[in-house]
Coordinates of C-alpha atoms and ligand atoms in Angstrom, one line a residue:
X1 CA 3.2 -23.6 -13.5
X2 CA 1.3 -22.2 -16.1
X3 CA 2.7 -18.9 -16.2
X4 CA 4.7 -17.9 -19.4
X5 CA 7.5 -15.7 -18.4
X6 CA 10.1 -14.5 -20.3
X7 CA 12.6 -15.0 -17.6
X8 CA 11.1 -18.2 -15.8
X9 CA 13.7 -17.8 -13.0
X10 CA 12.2 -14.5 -11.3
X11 CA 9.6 -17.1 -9.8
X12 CA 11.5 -18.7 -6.5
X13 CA 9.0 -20.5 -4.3
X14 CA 11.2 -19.7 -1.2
X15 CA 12.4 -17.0 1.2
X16 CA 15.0 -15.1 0.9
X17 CA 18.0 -14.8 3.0
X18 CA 21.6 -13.9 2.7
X19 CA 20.8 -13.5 -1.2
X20 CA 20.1 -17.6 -0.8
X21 CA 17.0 -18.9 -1.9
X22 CA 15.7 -20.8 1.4
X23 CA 13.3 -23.5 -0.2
X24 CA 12.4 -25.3 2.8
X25 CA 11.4 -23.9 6.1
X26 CA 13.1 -25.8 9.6
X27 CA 9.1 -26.9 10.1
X28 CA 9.1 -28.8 7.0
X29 CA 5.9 -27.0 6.7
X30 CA 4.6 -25.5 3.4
X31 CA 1.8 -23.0 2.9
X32 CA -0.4 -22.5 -0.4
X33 CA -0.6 -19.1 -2.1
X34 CA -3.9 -19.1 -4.5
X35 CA -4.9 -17.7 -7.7
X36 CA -7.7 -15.7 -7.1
X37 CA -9.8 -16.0 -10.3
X38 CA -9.7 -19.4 -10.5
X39 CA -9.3 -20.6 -6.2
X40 CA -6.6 -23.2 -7.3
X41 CA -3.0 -23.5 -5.7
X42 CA -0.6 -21.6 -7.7
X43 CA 2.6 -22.6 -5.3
X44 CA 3.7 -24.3 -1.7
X45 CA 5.8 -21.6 0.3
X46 CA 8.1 -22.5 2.8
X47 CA 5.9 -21.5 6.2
X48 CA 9.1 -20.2 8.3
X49 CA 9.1 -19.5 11.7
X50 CA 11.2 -17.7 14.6
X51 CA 14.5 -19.6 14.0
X52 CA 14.5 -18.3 10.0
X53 CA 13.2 -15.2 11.2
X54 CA 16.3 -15.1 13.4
X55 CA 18.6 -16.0 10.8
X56 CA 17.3 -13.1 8.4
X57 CA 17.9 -10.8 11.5
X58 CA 21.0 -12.3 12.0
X59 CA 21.9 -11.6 7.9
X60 CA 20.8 -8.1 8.3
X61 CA 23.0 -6.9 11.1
X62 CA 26.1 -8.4 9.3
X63 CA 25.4 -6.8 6.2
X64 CA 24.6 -3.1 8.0
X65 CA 28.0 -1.9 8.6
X66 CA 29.0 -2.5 5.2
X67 CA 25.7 -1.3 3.5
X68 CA 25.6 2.0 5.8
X69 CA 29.1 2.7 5.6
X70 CA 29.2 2.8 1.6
X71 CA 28.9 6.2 0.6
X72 CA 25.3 7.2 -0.8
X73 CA 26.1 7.2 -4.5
X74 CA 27.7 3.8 -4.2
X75 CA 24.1 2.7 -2.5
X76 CA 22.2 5.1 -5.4
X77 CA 24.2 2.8 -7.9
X78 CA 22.8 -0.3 -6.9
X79 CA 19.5 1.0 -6.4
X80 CA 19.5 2.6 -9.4
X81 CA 20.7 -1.0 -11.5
X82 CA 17.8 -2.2 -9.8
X83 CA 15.0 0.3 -11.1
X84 CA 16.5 -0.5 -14.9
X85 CA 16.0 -4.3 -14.1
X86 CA 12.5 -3.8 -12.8
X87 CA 11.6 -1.9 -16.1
X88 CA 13.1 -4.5 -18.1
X89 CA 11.3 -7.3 -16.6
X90 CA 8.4 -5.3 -16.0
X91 CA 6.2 -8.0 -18.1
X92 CA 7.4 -10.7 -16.0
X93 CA 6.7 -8.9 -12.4
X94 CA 3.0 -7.7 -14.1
X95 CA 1.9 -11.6 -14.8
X96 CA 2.9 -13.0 -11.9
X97 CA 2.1 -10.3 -9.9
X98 CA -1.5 -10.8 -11.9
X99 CA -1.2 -14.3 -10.7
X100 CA -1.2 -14.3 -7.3
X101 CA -3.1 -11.1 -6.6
X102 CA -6.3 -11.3 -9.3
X103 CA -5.7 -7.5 -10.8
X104 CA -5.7 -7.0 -14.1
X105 CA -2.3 -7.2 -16.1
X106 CA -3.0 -3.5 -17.0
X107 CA -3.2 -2.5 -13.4
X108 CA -0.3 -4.8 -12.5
X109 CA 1.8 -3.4 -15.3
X110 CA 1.0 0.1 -13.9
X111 CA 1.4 -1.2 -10.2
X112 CA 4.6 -2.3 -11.5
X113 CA 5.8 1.1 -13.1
X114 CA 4.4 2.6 -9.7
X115 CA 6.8 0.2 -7.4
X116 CA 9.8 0.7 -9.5
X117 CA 9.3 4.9 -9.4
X118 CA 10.4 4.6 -5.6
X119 CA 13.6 2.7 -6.0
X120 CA 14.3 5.4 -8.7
X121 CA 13.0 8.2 -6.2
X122 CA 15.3 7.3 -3.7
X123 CA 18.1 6.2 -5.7
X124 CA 18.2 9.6 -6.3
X125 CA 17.2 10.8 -3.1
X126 CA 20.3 8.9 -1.7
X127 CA 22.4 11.7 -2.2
X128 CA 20.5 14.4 -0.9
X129 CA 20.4 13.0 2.7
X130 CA 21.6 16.4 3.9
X131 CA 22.9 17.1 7.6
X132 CA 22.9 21.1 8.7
X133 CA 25.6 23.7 10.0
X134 CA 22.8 25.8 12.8
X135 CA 24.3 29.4 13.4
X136 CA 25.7 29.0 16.9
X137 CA 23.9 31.4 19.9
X138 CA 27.4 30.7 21.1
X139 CA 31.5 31.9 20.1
X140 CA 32.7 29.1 21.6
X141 CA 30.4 26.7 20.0
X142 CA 29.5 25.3 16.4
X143 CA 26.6 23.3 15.5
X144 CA 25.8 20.5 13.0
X145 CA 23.6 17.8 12.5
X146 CA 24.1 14.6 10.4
X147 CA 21.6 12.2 9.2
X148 CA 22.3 8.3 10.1
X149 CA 20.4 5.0 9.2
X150 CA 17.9 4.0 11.7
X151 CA 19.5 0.2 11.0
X152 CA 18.1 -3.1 10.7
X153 CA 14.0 -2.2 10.0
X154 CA 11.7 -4.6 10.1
X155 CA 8.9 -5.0 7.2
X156 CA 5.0 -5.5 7.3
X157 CA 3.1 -5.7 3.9
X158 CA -0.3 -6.4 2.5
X159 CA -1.4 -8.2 -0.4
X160 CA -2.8 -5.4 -2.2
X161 CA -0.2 -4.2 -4.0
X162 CA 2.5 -6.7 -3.2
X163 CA 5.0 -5.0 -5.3
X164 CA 4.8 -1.5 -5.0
X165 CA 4.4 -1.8 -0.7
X166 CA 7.7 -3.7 -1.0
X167 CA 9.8 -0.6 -3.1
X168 CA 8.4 1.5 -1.2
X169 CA 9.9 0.7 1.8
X170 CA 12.7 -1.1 0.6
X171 CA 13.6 2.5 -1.7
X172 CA 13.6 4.6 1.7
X173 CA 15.3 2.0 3.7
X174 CA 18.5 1.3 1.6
X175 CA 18.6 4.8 0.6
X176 CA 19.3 5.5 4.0
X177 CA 21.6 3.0 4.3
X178 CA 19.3 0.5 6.7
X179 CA 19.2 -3.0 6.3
X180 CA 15.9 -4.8 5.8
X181 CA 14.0 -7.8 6.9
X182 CA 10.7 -8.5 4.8
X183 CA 7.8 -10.6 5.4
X184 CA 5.3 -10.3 2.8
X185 CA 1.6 -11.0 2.9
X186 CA 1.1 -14.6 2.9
X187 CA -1.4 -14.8 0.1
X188 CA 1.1 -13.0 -2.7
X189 CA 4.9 -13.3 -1.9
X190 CA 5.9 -14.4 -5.5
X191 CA 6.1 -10.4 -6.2
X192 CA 8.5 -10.1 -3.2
X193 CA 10.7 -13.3 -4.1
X194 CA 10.7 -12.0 -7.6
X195 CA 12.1 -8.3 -6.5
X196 CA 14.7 -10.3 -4.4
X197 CA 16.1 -12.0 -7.3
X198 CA 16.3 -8.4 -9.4
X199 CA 18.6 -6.5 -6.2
X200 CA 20.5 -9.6 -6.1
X201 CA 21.7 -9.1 -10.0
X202 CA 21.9 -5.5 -9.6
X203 CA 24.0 -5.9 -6.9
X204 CA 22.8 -5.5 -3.4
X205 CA 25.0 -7.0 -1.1
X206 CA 24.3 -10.5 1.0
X207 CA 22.2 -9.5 3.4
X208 CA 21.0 -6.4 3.0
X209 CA 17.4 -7.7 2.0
X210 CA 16.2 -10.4 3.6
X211 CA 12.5 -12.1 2.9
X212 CA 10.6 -14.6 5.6
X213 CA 7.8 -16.2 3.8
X214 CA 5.3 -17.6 6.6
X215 CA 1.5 -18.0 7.0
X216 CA 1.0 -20.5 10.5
X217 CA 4.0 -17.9 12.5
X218 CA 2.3 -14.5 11.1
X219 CA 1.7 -13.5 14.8
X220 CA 5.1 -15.0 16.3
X221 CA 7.5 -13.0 13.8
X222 CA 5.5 -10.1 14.3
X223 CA 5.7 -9.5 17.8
X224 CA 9.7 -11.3 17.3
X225 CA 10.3 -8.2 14.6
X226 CA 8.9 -5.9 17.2
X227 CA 10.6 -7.3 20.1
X228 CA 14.0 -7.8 18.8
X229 CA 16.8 -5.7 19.9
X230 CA 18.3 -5.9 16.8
X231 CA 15.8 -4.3 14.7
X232 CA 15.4 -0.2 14.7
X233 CA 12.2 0.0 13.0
X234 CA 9.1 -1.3 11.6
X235 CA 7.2 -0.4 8.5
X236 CA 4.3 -1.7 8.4
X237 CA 1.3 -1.4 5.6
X238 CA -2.0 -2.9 6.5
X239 CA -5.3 -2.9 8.6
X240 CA -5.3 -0.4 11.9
X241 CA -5.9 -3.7 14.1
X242 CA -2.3 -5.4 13.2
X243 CA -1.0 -2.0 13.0
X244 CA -2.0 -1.1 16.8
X245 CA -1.0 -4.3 17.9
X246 CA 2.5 -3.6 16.2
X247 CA 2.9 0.1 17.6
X248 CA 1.8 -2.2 21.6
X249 CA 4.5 -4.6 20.6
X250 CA 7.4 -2.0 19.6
X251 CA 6.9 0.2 22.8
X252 CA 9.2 -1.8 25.2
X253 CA 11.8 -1.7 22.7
X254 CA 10.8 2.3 21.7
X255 CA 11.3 1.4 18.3
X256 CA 10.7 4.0 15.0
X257 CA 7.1 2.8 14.0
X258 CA 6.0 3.7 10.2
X259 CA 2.5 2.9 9.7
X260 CA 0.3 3.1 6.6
X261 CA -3.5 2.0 8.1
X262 CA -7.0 1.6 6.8
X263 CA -8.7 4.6 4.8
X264 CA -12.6 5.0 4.1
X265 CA -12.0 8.0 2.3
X266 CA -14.9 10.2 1.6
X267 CA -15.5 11.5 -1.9
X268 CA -17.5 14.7 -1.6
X269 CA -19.3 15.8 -5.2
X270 CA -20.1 19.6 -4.9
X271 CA -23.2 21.0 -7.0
X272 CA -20.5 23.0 -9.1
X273 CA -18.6 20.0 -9.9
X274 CA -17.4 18.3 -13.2
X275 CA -19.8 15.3 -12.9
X276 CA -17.8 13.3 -15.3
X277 CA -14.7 13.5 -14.2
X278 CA -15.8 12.7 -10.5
X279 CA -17.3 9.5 -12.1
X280 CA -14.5 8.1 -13.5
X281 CA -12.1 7.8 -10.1
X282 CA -13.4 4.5 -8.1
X283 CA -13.3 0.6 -8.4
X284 CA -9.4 1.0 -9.3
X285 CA -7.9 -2.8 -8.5
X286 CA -11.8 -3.7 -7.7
X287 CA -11.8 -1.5 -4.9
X288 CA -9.1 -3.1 -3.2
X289 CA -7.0 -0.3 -2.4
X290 CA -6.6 1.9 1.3
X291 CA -7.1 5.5 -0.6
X292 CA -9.9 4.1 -2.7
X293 CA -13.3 5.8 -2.2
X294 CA -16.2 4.0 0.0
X295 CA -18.7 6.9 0.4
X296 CA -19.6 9.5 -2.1
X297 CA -21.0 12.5 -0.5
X298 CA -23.1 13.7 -3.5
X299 CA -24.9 17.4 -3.5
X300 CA -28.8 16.2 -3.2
X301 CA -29.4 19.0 -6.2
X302 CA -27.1 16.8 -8.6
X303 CA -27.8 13.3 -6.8
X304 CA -30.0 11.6 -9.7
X305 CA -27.7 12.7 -12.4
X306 CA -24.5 11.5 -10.9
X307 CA -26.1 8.4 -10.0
X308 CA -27.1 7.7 -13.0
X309 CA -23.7 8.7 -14.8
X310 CA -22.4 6.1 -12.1
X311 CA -24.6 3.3 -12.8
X312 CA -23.9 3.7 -16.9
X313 CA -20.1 3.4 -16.1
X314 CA -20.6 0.8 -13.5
X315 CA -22.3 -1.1 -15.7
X316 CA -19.8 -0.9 -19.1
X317 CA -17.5 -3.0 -16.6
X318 CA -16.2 -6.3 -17.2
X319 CA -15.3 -8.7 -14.0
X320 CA -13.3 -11.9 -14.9
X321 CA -9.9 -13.2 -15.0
X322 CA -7.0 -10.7 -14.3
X323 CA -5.0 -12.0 -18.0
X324 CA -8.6 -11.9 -19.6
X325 CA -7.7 -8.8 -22.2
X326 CA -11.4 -7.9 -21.9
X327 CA -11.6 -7.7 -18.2
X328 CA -11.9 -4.5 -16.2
X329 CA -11.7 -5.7 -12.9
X330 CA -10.1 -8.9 -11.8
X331 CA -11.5 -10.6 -8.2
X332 CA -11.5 -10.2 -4.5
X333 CA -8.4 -11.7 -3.0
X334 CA -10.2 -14.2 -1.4
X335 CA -13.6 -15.9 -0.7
X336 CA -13.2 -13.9 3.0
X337 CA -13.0 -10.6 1.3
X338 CA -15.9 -11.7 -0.8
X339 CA -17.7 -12.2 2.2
X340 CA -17.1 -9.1 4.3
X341 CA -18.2 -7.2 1.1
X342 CA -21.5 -8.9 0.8
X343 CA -22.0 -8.5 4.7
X344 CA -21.8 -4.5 4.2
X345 CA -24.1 -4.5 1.4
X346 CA -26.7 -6.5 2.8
X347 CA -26.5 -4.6 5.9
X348 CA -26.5 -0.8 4.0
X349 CA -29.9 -3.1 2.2
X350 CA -31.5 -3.3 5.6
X351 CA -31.4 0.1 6.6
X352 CA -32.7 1.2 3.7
X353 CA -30.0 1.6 1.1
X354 CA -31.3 0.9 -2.5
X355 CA -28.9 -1.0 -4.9
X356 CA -28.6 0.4 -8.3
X357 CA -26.5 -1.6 -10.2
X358 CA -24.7 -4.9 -9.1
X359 CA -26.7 -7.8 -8.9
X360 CA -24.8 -11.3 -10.0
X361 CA -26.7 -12.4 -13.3
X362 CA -25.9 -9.3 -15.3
X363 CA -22.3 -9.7 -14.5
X364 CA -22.4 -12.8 -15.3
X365 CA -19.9 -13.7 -12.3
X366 CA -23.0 -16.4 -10.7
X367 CA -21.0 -19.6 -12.6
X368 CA -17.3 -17.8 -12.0
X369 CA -15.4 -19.7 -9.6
X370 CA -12.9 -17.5 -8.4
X371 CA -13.4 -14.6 -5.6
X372 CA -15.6 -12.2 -7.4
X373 CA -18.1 -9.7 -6.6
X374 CA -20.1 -7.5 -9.1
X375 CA -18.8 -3.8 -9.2
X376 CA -22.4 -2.4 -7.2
X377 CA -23.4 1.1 -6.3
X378 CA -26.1 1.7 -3.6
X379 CA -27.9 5.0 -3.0
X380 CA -29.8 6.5 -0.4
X381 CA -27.3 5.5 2.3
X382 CA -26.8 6.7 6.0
X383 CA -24.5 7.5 8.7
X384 CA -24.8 4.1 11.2
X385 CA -24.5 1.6 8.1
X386 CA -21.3 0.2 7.9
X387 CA -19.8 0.8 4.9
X388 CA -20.6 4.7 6.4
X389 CA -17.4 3.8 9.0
X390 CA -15.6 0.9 8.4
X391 CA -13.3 -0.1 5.2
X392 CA -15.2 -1.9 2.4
X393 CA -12.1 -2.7 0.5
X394 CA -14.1 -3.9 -2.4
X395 CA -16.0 -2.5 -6.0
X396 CA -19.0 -0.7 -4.1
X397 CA -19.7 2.8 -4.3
X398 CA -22.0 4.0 -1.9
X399 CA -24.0 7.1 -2.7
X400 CA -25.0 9.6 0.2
X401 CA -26.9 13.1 -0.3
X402 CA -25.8 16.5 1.7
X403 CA -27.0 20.4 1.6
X404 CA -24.7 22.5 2.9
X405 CA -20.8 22.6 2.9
X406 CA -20.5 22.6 6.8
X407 CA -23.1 19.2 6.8
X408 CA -20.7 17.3 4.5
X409 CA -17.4 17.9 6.5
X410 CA -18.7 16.9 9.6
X411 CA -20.1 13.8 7.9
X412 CA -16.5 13.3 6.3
X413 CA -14.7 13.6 9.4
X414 CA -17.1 11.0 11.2
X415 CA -14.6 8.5 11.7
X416 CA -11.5 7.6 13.6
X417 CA -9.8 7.4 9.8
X418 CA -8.0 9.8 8.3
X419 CA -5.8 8.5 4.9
X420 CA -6.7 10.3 2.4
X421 CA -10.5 12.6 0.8
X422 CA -11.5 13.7 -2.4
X423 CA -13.8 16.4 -3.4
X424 CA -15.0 17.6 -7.3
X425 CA -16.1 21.7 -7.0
X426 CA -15.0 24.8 -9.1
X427 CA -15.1 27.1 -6.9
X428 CA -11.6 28.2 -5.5
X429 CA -12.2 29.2 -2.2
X430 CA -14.2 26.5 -1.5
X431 CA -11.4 24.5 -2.7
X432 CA -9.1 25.9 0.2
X433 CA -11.5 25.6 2.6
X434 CA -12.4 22.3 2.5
X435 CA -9.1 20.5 1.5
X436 CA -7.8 22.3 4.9
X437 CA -10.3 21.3 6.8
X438 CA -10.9 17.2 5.6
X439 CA -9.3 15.9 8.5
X440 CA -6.7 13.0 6.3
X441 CA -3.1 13.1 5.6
X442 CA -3.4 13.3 1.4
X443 CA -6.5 15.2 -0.8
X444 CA -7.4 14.9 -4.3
X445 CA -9.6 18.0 -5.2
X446 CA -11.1 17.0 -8.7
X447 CA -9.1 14.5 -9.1
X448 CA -9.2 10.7 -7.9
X449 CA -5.9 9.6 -8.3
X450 CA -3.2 10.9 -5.9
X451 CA -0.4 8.8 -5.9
X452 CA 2.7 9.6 -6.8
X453 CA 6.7 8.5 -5.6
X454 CA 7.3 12.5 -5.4
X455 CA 4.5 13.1 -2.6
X456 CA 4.5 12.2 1.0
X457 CA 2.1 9.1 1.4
X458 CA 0.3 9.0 4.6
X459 CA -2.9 9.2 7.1
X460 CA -3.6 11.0 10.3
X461 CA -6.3 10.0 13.5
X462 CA -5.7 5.8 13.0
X463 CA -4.7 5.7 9.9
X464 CA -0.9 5.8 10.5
X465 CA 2.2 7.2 11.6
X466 CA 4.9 8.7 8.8
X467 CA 4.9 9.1 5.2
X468 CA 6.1 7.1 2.8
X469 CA 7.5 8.5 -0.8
X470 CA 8.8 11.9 -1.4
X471 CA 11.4 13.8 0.6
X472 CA 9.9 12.9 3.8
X473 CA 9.9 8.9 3.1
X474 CA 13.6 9.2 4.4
X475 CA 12.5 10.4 7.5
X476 CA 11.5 7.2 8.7
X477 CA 14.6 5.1 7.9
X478 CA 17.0 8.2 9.6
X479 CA 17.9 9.6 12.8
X480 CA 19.2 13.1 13.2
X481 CA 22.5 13.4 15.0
X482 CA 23.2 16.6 16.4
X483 CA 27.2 17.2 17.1
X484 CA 28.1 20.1 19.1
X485 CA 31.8 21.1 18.6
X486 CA 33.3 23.4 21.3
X487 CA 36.3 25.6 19.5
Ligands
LIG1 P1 -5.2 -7.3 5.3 O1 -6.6 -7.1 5.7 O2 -4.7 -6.4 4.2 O3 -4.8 -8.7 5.1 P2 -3.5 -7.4 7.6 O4 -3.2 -6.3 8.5 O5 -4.1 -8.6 8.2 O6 -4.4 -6.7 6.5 O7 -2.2 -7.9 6.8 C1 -1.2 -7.0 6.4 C2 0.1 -7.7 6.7 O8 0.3 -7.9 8.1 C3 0.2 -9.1 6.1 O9 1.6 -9.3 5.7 C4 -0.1 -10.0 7.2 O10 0.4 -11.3 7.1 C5 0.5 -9.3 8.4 N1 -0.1 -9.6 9.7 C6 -1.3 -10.0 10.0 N2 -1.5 -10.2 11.3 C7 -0.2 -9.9 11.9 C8 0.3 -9.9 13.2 N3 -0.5 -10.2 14.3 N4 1.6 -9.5 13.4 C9 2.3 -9.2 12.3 N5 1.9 -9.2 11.1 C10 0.6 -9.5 10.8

């Protein structure tokens, strides 16, 4: 295509199985992955189904023995070859990653940086998988327990960040010493394919990662994935709906479920707060990410200056193409996206939100042909609108007033998500008080951005099961054994 890489050959239009590239699915079928600025084909996958599925499975239990059995700093090794190669193609993995995905080269560089911290993470964290000696009630007893791969795992991953979702799972699981089947999100596996290649060079063994490109057999290779008694686990990252119907699917099978769900996080804005700072944390990758903010809670004494603080730095932003130097933020990921955005704005407009800033002309987006939608922030919004309980997932900020302390929590804890909340204030008790009681798995107090490969990822209510990243990532890839040895 178009795309100037340094290193043309980390693009494989394929899957990826048995550290083959599979070019052509049994269907003879092809699916089209788009660029989203633009709404033209990039590339025709192969649109596999349950007999490659099968075949990837089939990889993944021959390669587990061999995989598991190596002893963690022979597994760290590999991983760690890989992190260096990710670095050093890190250009490569940003532009196409900007090509499929519509993000801007900045934030794909940095999503980039982000992906390969896990494989580091848990290259390292390979060789702390520690086991325990437990001081025995008995004489005549001793106790240990060992930690053990889970074993083949099945993975589920969005198109969001179609790097990063990939190393973060694929860093725990071969850590652990589990084997992995992928299928990435149908609108960007190039990012996958081109992590495949990388392992490969820096070692993994056949089978230990395996990829199943498919768009027509999303549903079928799910519930196979779930189903199959050769697969442990499944880690999935995407929308609560898929992720229930995945937990339904893996219970006759009682299966390890790891599940990263749907946010809505609330960003509260005390009357003490550092206005500026609180400004400058949403509309990261357009709003297109789980832990970004939909609803700012703002203190009704500071409303009309933060709004207005809002609006200026709304409107300093630049929407276009993701390899436009000049752009701040790239496009939806698709016309759908586009649309489910402008249904919760016009429906926060009909009762009674006001829009601010974010009407097409100014942005200049009207003649744009690709998936925008102009970064917009809406005040005077209320509980019953929808972007007051459901997932936006694109650049809107939606600005609600409270009083007291008590009002805003309850507000905050209004829905049946629980990811991750944010909240600006100076004043230190306050600051315990409310990150304790925001009912989500992750807070940011005065700041917006969270993530990091050293900290425990993860929601509570329906926003997942598990954590991902950090010590506990390991916990979902492991079983404990506990071995009781009479003397
Ligand atoms: P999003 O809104 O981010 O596209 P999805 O949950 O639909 O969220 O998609 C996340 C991942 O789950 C993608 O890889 C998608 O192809 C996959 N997916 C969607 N529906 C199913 C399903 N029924 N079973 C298994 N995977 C699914």
């Amino acid at each position: 295509g178009e795309l100037k890489l340094k290193d043309p050959s980390l693009i494989a239009i394929a899957g990826f199985i048995d550290n083959e590239y599979i070019r052509d699915a049994y269907s003879g079928k092809k699916f089209s992955v788009y660029d989203p600025s633009k709404g033209t084909e990039i590339a025709k996958f192969p649109d596999m189904g349950i007999d490659e599925a099968d075949q990837a499975i089939r990889a993944a239990k021959r390669a587990l023995p061999g995989w598991s059995q190596m002893t963690a700093k022979e597994r760290s090794n590999i991983l760690r070859k890989w992190y260096n190669l990710i670095l050093d193609n890190e250009e490569d993995l940003a532009k196409i990653l900007t090509w499929e995905n519509g993000k801007t080269l900045t934030e794909a560089l940095g999503e980039v940086r982000y992906g390969a911290s896990f494989i580091e993470w848990f290259a390292e964290e390979a060789k702390r998988l520690y086991g325990e000696v437990i001081p025995s009630p008995s004489r005549q007893q001793r106790m240990i327990t060992i930690r053990q791969p889970l074993g083949v795992v099945g993975i589920i991953t969005p198109w969001n960040f179609p790097n990063a979702m990939l190393t973060r799972k694929f860093g725990a699981a071969l850590a652990a010493g589990c084997t992995v089947i992928a299928k990435p999100a149908s609108e960007t596996p190039l990012s996958a394919l081109a992590l495949c290649e990388l392992g490969k060079r820096a070692g993994l063994p056949k089978g230990v990662i395996g990829v199943v490109t498919t768009h027509g057999h999303t549903k079928a290779i799910g519930k196979h994935l779930c189903e199959s008694l050769d697969i442990s686990g499944i880690s999935f990252t995407g929308s609560t709906v898929v992720g229930k119907l995945l937990l339904k699917q893996c219970a006759d099978t009682v299966k390890k479920v790891s599940l990263e769900l749907g946010g809505n996080a609330a960003f509260i804005i005390f009357e003490d707060a550092d206005i500026d700072k609180a400004v400058d944390a949403k509309f990261r990758s357009s709003g297109q990410t789980c832990i970004c903010v939909n609803r700012f809670y703002v203190h009704s004494s500071i409303k009309d200056k933060f709004s207005a603080r809002l609006q200026e730095k709304v409107r300093s932003f630049k929407v276009g193409s993701g390899f436009d130097k000049k752009t701040t933020h790239g496009p939806l990921i698709n016309s759908a996206a586009v649309e489910k955005v402008r249904t919760h704005v016009d429906d926060a407009i009909r009762q009674g939100a006001k829009m601010l800033t974010g009407d097409d002309e100014k942005n200049g987006i009207g003649s744009m042909h690709g998936y925008f939608y102009p970064p917009t922030v809406l005040t005077d919004m209320k509980e019953g609108m929808k972007m007051a309980d459901e997932e936006t997932f694109g650049p809107v900020a939606g600005i609600f007033t409270f009083d007291t302390e008590d009002e805003v929590l309850e507000a905050a804890n209004n829905t049946r998500f629980g990811l991750a909340g944010y909240f600006f204030s100076r004043d230190i008790s306050r600051c315990w008080r409310v990150a304790e009681k925001l009912q989500v798995g992750m807070v940011g107090v005065n700041t917006g951005s969270i993530s990091s490969e050293v900290a425990p990822f993860g929601g509570v209510k329906e926003s997942g099961l598990g954590r991902e990243g950090a010590r506990q990532g390991l916990d979902e890839y492991t079983e404990y054994k506990y071995i009781n040895m009479a003397v």
